[in-house]
């Protein structure tokens, strides 16, 4: 009663009275460790979310076709009836390995690969060495290096087919000026392979030159200054400074060029317009042989088997190249 009378006579401040506390147990605070896990979980999953689209696309358009090709290579599948599968096991592989045209295509692929890869990388290395030094208009020359790479395969091959014509080709005309007879570039075995290789060299030399140029720019300038102080010429600087610094880049371009030579298709196809690679299969590559089996003879199972043999061949070549590079590096570290 006295407390109620005291509250009645207490002066009013004009502020609303605070609400009465709720009855019941107060809410339990979230532990600090759990709160940290909830905050850090999105940060942990963020990198996987960024790279997930690549793996999804790779699984859909890379891994699944590869596995499905291996599955089809074990069956007899015709292009007219793709849903009719007949089990053959390793029969497709046996039929291909006993076909003489397969070994011809394999030999042609190796020959064209050597004729195109070795001059291509050598010329690219020399051009990159020239562009590495200060030249007038080197930005223009660096841009011009990519023009052959940006040119369409069809356009470049059609132009080279005219250049290597037997009767009215520019190459035979220039050969006649120096007293050489005309060469049948499309029907000769070595001549046709040289012609096809020249297209590959023209298209990819500038691309590899820019890769080598980027590798040269990453080499420390102090090494060149030290070599110049010791009296080393430009050639000795190139041999003892540039080449050792470019060894990983050279290995990379060699591997990529080997893979490209194994999968060569557009240049030999459009050079004469024949799937068989000439009258006597003189420049038919493995890519053309695969296309002939699948879309010329309608044997999709054999074409899938050829694709897997090409895949295994690329794995073997890349593995041998990697072993040789590793062995060379160990021999240099050992002394």
Coordinates of C-alpha atoms in Angstrom, one line a residue:
X1 CA 0.0 0.0 0.0
X2 CA 2.8 2.4 0.9
X3 CA 4.7 1.4 -2.3
X4 CA 1.6 2.0 -4.5
X5 CA 1.2 5.5 -2.9
X6 CA 4.8 6.2 -3.6
X7 CA 4.5 5.3 -7.2
X8 CA 1.4 7.5 -7.5
X9 CA 3.4 10.6 -6.3
X10 CA 6.6 9.8 -8.4
X11 CA 7.1 12.6 -11.0
X12 CA 6.4 11.5 -14.6
X13 CA 9.3 11.8 -17.1
X14 CA 7.1 11.6 -20.2
X15 CA 8.9 8.4 -21.5
X16 CA 6.9 5.2 -22.1
X17 CA 7.4 2.5 -19.5
X18 CA 9.7 -0.4 -20.6
X19 CA 7.8 -3.5 -21.5
X20 CA 7.5 -6.2 -18.9
X21 CA 9.9 -9.0 -19.4
X22 CA 8.6 -12.2 -21.1
X23 CA 8.0 -15.1 -19.0
X24 CA 9.8 -18.3 -19.9
X25 CA 13.4 -19.3 -20.7
X26 CA 15.5 -16.7 -22.6
X27 CA 16.9 -17.7 -26.1
X28 CA 20.2 -19.6 -26.0
X29 CA 23.0 -17.7 -27.7
X30 CA 24.8 -19.4 -30.7
X31 CA 28.2 -20.7 -29.7
X32 CA 31.1 -18.7 -31.2
X33 CA 32.8 -21.8 -32.8
X34 CA 29.5 -22.8 -34.6
X35 CA 29.0 -19.2 -35.7
X36 CA 32.5 -19.2 -37.2
X37 CA 31.8 -22.4 -39.1
X38 CA 28.6 -21.0 -40.5
X39 CA 30.4 -17.9 -41.7
X40 CA 33.4 -19.8 -43.1
X41 CA 31.3 -22.4 -45.0
X42 CA 30.4 -20.2 -47.9
X43 CA 34.0 -19.1 -48.2
X44 CA 35.1 -22.8 -48.3
X45 CA 32.6 -23.7 -51.0
X46 CA 33.2 -20.7 -53.1
X47 CA 36.3 -22.0 -55.0
X48 CA 34.5 -25.2 -55.9
X49 CA 31.5 -23.2 -57.2
X50 CA 33.8 -21.2 -59.4
X51 CA 35.4 -24.3 -61.0
X52 CA 32.2 -26.4 -61.1
X53 CA 31.1 -25.1 -64.5
X54 CA 34.3 -26.3 -66.1
X55 CA 34.0 -29.8 -64.7
X56 CA 30.4 -30.0 -65.7
X57 CA 31.1 -29.1 -69.3
X58 CA 34.2 -31.3 -69.4
X59 CA 32.1 -34.3 -68.1
X60 CA 29.3 -33.6 -70.6
X61 CA 31.4 -32.8 -73.7
X62 CA 34.8 -34.5 -72.9
X63 CA 34.6 -37.4 -70.5
X64 CA 31.3 -38.8 -71.6
X65 CA 32.1 -38.9 -75.4
X66 CA 35.4 -40.5 -74.6
X67 CA 33.8 -43.3 -72.5
X68 CA 31.0 -43.7 -75.0
X69 CA 33.5 -44.0 -77.9
X70 CA 35.3 -46.8 -76.0
X71 CA 31.9 -48.5 -75.5
X72 CA 31.0 -48.2 -79.2
X73 CA 34.4 -49.5 -80.3
X74 CA 33.4 -52.9 -78.9
X75 CA 30.3 -53.2 -81.0
X76 CA 29.5 -53.5 -84.7
X77 CA 27.6 -50.2 -85.4
X78 CA 26.7 -49.0 -88.9
X79 CA 25.9 -45.4 -89.7
X80 CA 22.5 -46.3 -91.3
X81 CA 21.4 -48.2 -88.2
X82 CA 23.1 -46.6 -85.2
X83 CA 20.8 -48.2 -82.7
X84 CA 21.6 -51.7 -83.8
X85 CA 24.5 -52.9 -81.7
X86 CA 26.2 -56.2 -82.2
X87 CA 28.9 -57.3 -79.8
X88 CA 32.3 -57.8 -81.4
X89 CA 34.7 -57.4 -78.5
X90 CA 38.1 -56.7 -79.9
X91 CA 37.1 -57.5 -83.4
X92 CA 37.1 -53.9 -84.6
X93 CA 40.7 -53.5 -83.3
X94 CA 41.8 -56.7 -84.9
X95 CA 40.3 -55.6 -88.3
X96 CA 42.0 -52.3 -88.1
X97 CA 45.4 -53.6 -87.1
X98 CA 45.3 -56.1 -90.0
X99 CA 44.4 -53.4 -92.5
X100 CA 47.4 -52.3 -94.6
X101 CA 45.8 -48.8 -95.1
X102 CA 45.9 -48.2 -91.3
X103 CA 49.7 -48.8 -91.2
X104 CA 50.0 -46.6 -94.3
X105 CA 48.1 -43.8 -92.6
X106 CA 50.2 -44.3 -89.4
X107 CA 53.4 -44.0 -91.4
X108 CA 52.1 -40.9 -93.3
X109 CA 51.1 -39.3 -90.0
X110 CA 54.6 -39.8 -88.6
X111 CA 56.3 -38.5 -91.8
X112 CA 54.1 -35.5 -92.1
X113 CA 54.5 -34.8 -88.3
X114 CA 58.3 -34.8 -88.6
X115 CA 58.3 -32.7 -91.8
X116 CA 56.0 -30.1 -90.2
X117 CA 57.1 -30.1 -86.5
X118 CA 60.8 -29.9 -86.8
X119 CA 61.0 -26.9 -89.3
X120 CA 58.1 -25.2 -87.6
X121 CA 59.7 -25.1 -84.2
X122 CA 63.2 -24.3 -85.6
X123 CA 61.8 -21.3 -87.6
X124 CA 59.7 -20.2 -84.6
X125 CA 62.7 -20.2 -82.3
X126 CA 64.7 -18.1 -84.8
X127 CA 61.9 -15.6 -85.4
X128 CA 61.4 -15.3 -81.6
X129 CA 65.1 -14.7 -81.1
X130 CA 65.0 -11.8 -83.7
X131 CA 61.9 -10.3 -82.2
X132 CA 63.4 -10.4 -78.7
X133 CA 65.9 -7.7 -79.6
X134 CA 64.9 -4.1 -80.2
X135 CA 63.7 -3.6 -83.7
X136 CA 61.7 -0.9 -85.4
X137 CA 58.1 -1.8 -85.8
X138 CA 58.4 -5.0 -83.7
X139 CA 54.8 -4.6 -82.5
X140 CA 53.7 -4.8 -86.1
X141 CA 55.8 -7.9 -86.7
X142 CA 54.5 -9.6 -83.6
X143 CA 50.9 -8.9 -84.7
X144 CA 51.7 -10.2 -88.2
X145 CA 53.0 -13.4 -86.7
X146 CA 49.4 -14.3 -85.7
X147 CA 47.8 -13.6 -89.1
X148 CA 48.5 -17.1 -90.5
X149 CA 47.1 -18.7 -87.3
X150 CA 43.9 -16.5 -87.6
X151 CA 43.4 -17.6 -91.3
X152 CA 40.8 -20.2 -92.0
X153 CA 42.2 -23.7 -92.6
X154 CA 40.0 -24.1 -95.7
X155 CA 41.2 -20.7 -97.2
X156 CA 44.9 -21.5 -96.5
X157 CA 44.7 -25.0 -97.9
X158 CA 42.9 -23.9 -101.1
X159 CA 45.5 -21.3 -101.7
X160 CA 48.4 -23.7 -101.2
X161 CA 46.7 -26.3 -103.4
X162 CA 46.8 -23.6 -106.2
X163 CA 50.5 -22.8 -105.4
X164 CA 51.4 -26.5 -105.6
X165 CA 49.5 -27.1 -108.9
X166 CA 51.4 -29.3 -111.4
X167 CA 50.7 -27.3 -114.5
X168 CA 50.0 -23.7 -113.4
X169 CA 51.3 -23.7 -109.9
X170 CA 53.6 -20.9 -108.7
X171 CA 56.0 -23.4 -107.0
X172 CA 56.6 -25.3 -110.3
X173 CA 57.0 -22.0 -112.1
X174 CA 59.7 -20.8 -109.8
X175 CA 61.4 -24.2 -110.0
X176 CA 61.4 -24.0 -113.8
X177 CA 63.2 -20.6 -113.6
X178 CA 66.2 -22.4 -111.9
X179 CA 66.1 -25.3 -114.4
X180 CA 64.1 -27.8 -112.4
X181 CA 61.3 -29.9 -113.9
X182 CA 57.7 -29.8 -112.8
X183 CA 56.8 -31.8 -109.7
X184 CA 53.5 -33.6 -109.3
X185 CA 52.8 -32.3 -105.8
X186 CA 49.4 -34.1 -105.4
X187 CA 50.3 -37.6 -106.7
X188 CA 53.8 -38.1 -105.5
X189 CA 54.3 -39.6 -102.1
X190 CA 57.0 -37.5 -100.6
X191 CA 56.0 -34.4 -102.7
X192 CA 52.4 -34.5 -101.4
X193 CA 53.6 -34.9 -97.8
X194 CA 55.9 -32.0 -98.2
X195 CA 53.1 -29.9 -99.6
X196 CA 50.8 -30.7 -96.8
X197 CA 53.5 -30.1 -94.2
X198 CA 54.2 -26.7 -95.7
X199 CA 50.6 -25.7 -94.9
X200 CA 51.0 -26.7 -91.3
X201 CA 54.4 -24.9 -91.0
X202 CA 52.9 -21.7 -92.5
X203 CA 49.9 -21.7 -90.1
X204 CA 51.6 -22.5 -86.8
X205 CA 55.1 -21.0 -87.0
X206 CA 54.0 -17.6 -85.9
X207 CA 51.9 -19.0 -83.0
X208 CA 54.9 -20.9 -81.6
X209 CA 57.2 -17.9 -82.2
X210 CA 55.0 -15.8 -79.9
X211 CA 55.1 -18.5 -77.2
X212 CA 58.9 -18.6 -77.5
X213 CA 59.1 -14.9 -77.3
X214 CA 57.0 -14.9 -74.1
X215 CA 59.4 -17.4 -72.7
X216 CA 62.5 -15.4 -73.6
X217 CA 61.1 -12.3 -72.0
X218 CA 60.8 -14.2 -68.7
X219 CA 64.6 -15.0 -68.7
X220 CA 66.5 -12.6 -66.4
X221 CA 68.4 -9.9 -68.3
X222 CA 71.2 -10.2 -65.8
X223 CA 72.2 -13.5 -67.4
X224 CA 72.6 -11.8 -70.8
X225 CA 74.6 -9.0 -69.2
X226 CA 76.9 -11.4 -67.5
X227 CA 77.4 -13.3 -70.7
X228 CA 78.1 -10.1 -72.6
X229 CA 80.7 -9.1 -70.0
X230 CA 82.4 -12.4 -70.4
X231 CA 82.7 -11.7 -74.1
X232 CA 80.0 -14.1 -75.4
X233 CA 78.7 -13.4 -78.8
X234 CA 75.0 -13.4 -79.7
X235 CA 75.1 -17.0 -80.9
X236 CA 76.8 -18.2 -77.7
X237 CA 74.3 -16.2 -75.6
X238 CA 71.5 -18.0 -77.5
X239 CA 73.0 -21.4 -77.0
X240 CA 74.1 -21.1 -73.4
X241 CA 71.5 -18.7 -72.0
X242 CA 68.3 -18.7 -74.2
X243 CA 68.0 -22.4 -74.9
X244 CA 68.4 -23.6 -71.3
X245 CA 65.9 -21.0 -70.1
X246 CA 63.4 -22.1 -72.8
X247 CA 63.6 -25.8 -72.2
X248 CA 60.2 -26.1 -70.5
X249 CA 58.6 -24.0 -73.3
X250 CA 60.3 -26.1 -76.0
X251 CA 59.0 -29.3 -74.4
X252 CA 55.5 -27.8 -74.2
X253 CA 55.4 -26.7 -77.9
X254 CA 56.9 -30.1 -78.9
X255 CA 54.1 -31.9 -77.1
X256 CA 51.4 -29.7 -78.5
X257 CA 52.8 -30.0 -82.0
X258 CA 52.9 -33.8 -81.7
X259 CA 49.3 -34.0 -80.6
X260 CA 48.3 -31.7 -83.5
X261 CA 50.3 -33.7 -86.0
X262 CA 48.6 -36.9 -84.8
X263 CA 45.1 -35.3 -85.2
X264 CA 45.9 -33.7 -88.6
X265 CA 42.7 -33.6 -90.7
X266 CA 41.7 -30.4 -92.4
X267 CA 44.9 -29.8 -94.4
X268 CA 45.1 -33.2 -96.1
X269 CA 41.4 -33.4 -96.7
X270 CA 41.1 -30.1 -98.5
X271 CA 44.5 -30.3 -100.3
X272 CA 42.9 -32.5 -103.0
X273 CA 39.4 -33.0 -101.7
X274 CA 39.9 -36.7 -101.3
X275 CA 39.1 -38.7 -98.1
X276 CA 41.5 -41.4 -99.1
X277 CA 44.4 -39.0 -99.1
X278 CA 45.3 -39.3 -102.8
X279 CA 45.1 -42.1 -105.4
X280 CA 47.4 -44.5 -103.5
X281 CA 46.7 -43.1 -100.0
X282 CA 50.1 -41.4 -100.2
X283 CA 49.2 -38.6 -97.7
X284 CA 46.2 -40.1 -95.8
X285 CA 46.6 -39.4 -92.1
X286 CA 45.0 -41.2 -89.1
X287 CA 42.4 -38.5 -89.0
X288 CA 41.4 -39.1 -92.6
X289 CA 41.5 -42.8 -92.1
X290 CA 39.1 -42.4 -89.1
X291 CA 36.7 -40.3 -91.2
X292 CA 36.9 -42.8 -94.1
X293 CA 35.9 -45.7 -91.8
X294 CA 33.1 -43.8 -90.2
X295 CA 31.6 -41.7 -92.9
X296 CA 33.0 -43.3 -96.0
X297 CA 32.4 -47.0 -95.2
X298 CA 29.7 -46.3 -92.5
X299 CA 31.6 -48.4 -89.9
X300 CA 31.1 -46.4 -86.7
X301 CA 32.5 -49.1 -84.5
X302 CA 35.7 -49.2 -86.4
X303 CA 35.9 -45.4 -86.4
X304 CA 35.6 -45.4 -82.6
X305 CA 38.3 -48.0 -82.4
X306 CA 40.6 -45.8 -84.6
X307 CA 39.9 -42.9 -82.3
X308 CA 41.0 -44.9 -79.2
X309 CA 44.1 -46.1 -81.0
X310 CA 44.9 -42.5 -81.8
X311 CA 44.3 -41.6 -78.1
X312 CA 46.7 -44.3 -76.9
X313 CA 49.3 -43.3 -79.5
X314 CA 49.2 -39.7 -78.2
X315 CA 49.5 -40.9 -74.6
X316 CA 52.6 -42.9 -75.6
X317 CA 54.2 -40.1 -77.5
X318 CA 53.6 -37.6 -74.8
X319 CA 54.9 -40.0 -72.2
X320 CA 58.1 -40.7 -74.2
X321 CA 58.7 -37.0 -74.6
X322 CA 58.2 -36.3 -70.9
X323 CA 60.6 -39.2 -70.0
X324 CA 63.3 -37.8 -72.4
X325 CA 62.9 -34.3 -71.0
X326 CA 63.2 -35.6 -67.4
X327 CA 66.2 -37.7 -68.3
X328 CA 67.9 -34.7 -69.9
X329 CA 67.3 -32.5 -66.9
X330 CA 68.7 -35.1 -64.5
X331 CA 71.8 -35.4 -66.6
X332 CA 72.3 -31.7 -66.4
X333 CA 71.8 -31.6 -62.7
X334 CA 74.2 -34.5 -62.0
X335 CA 77.4 -32.8 -63.1

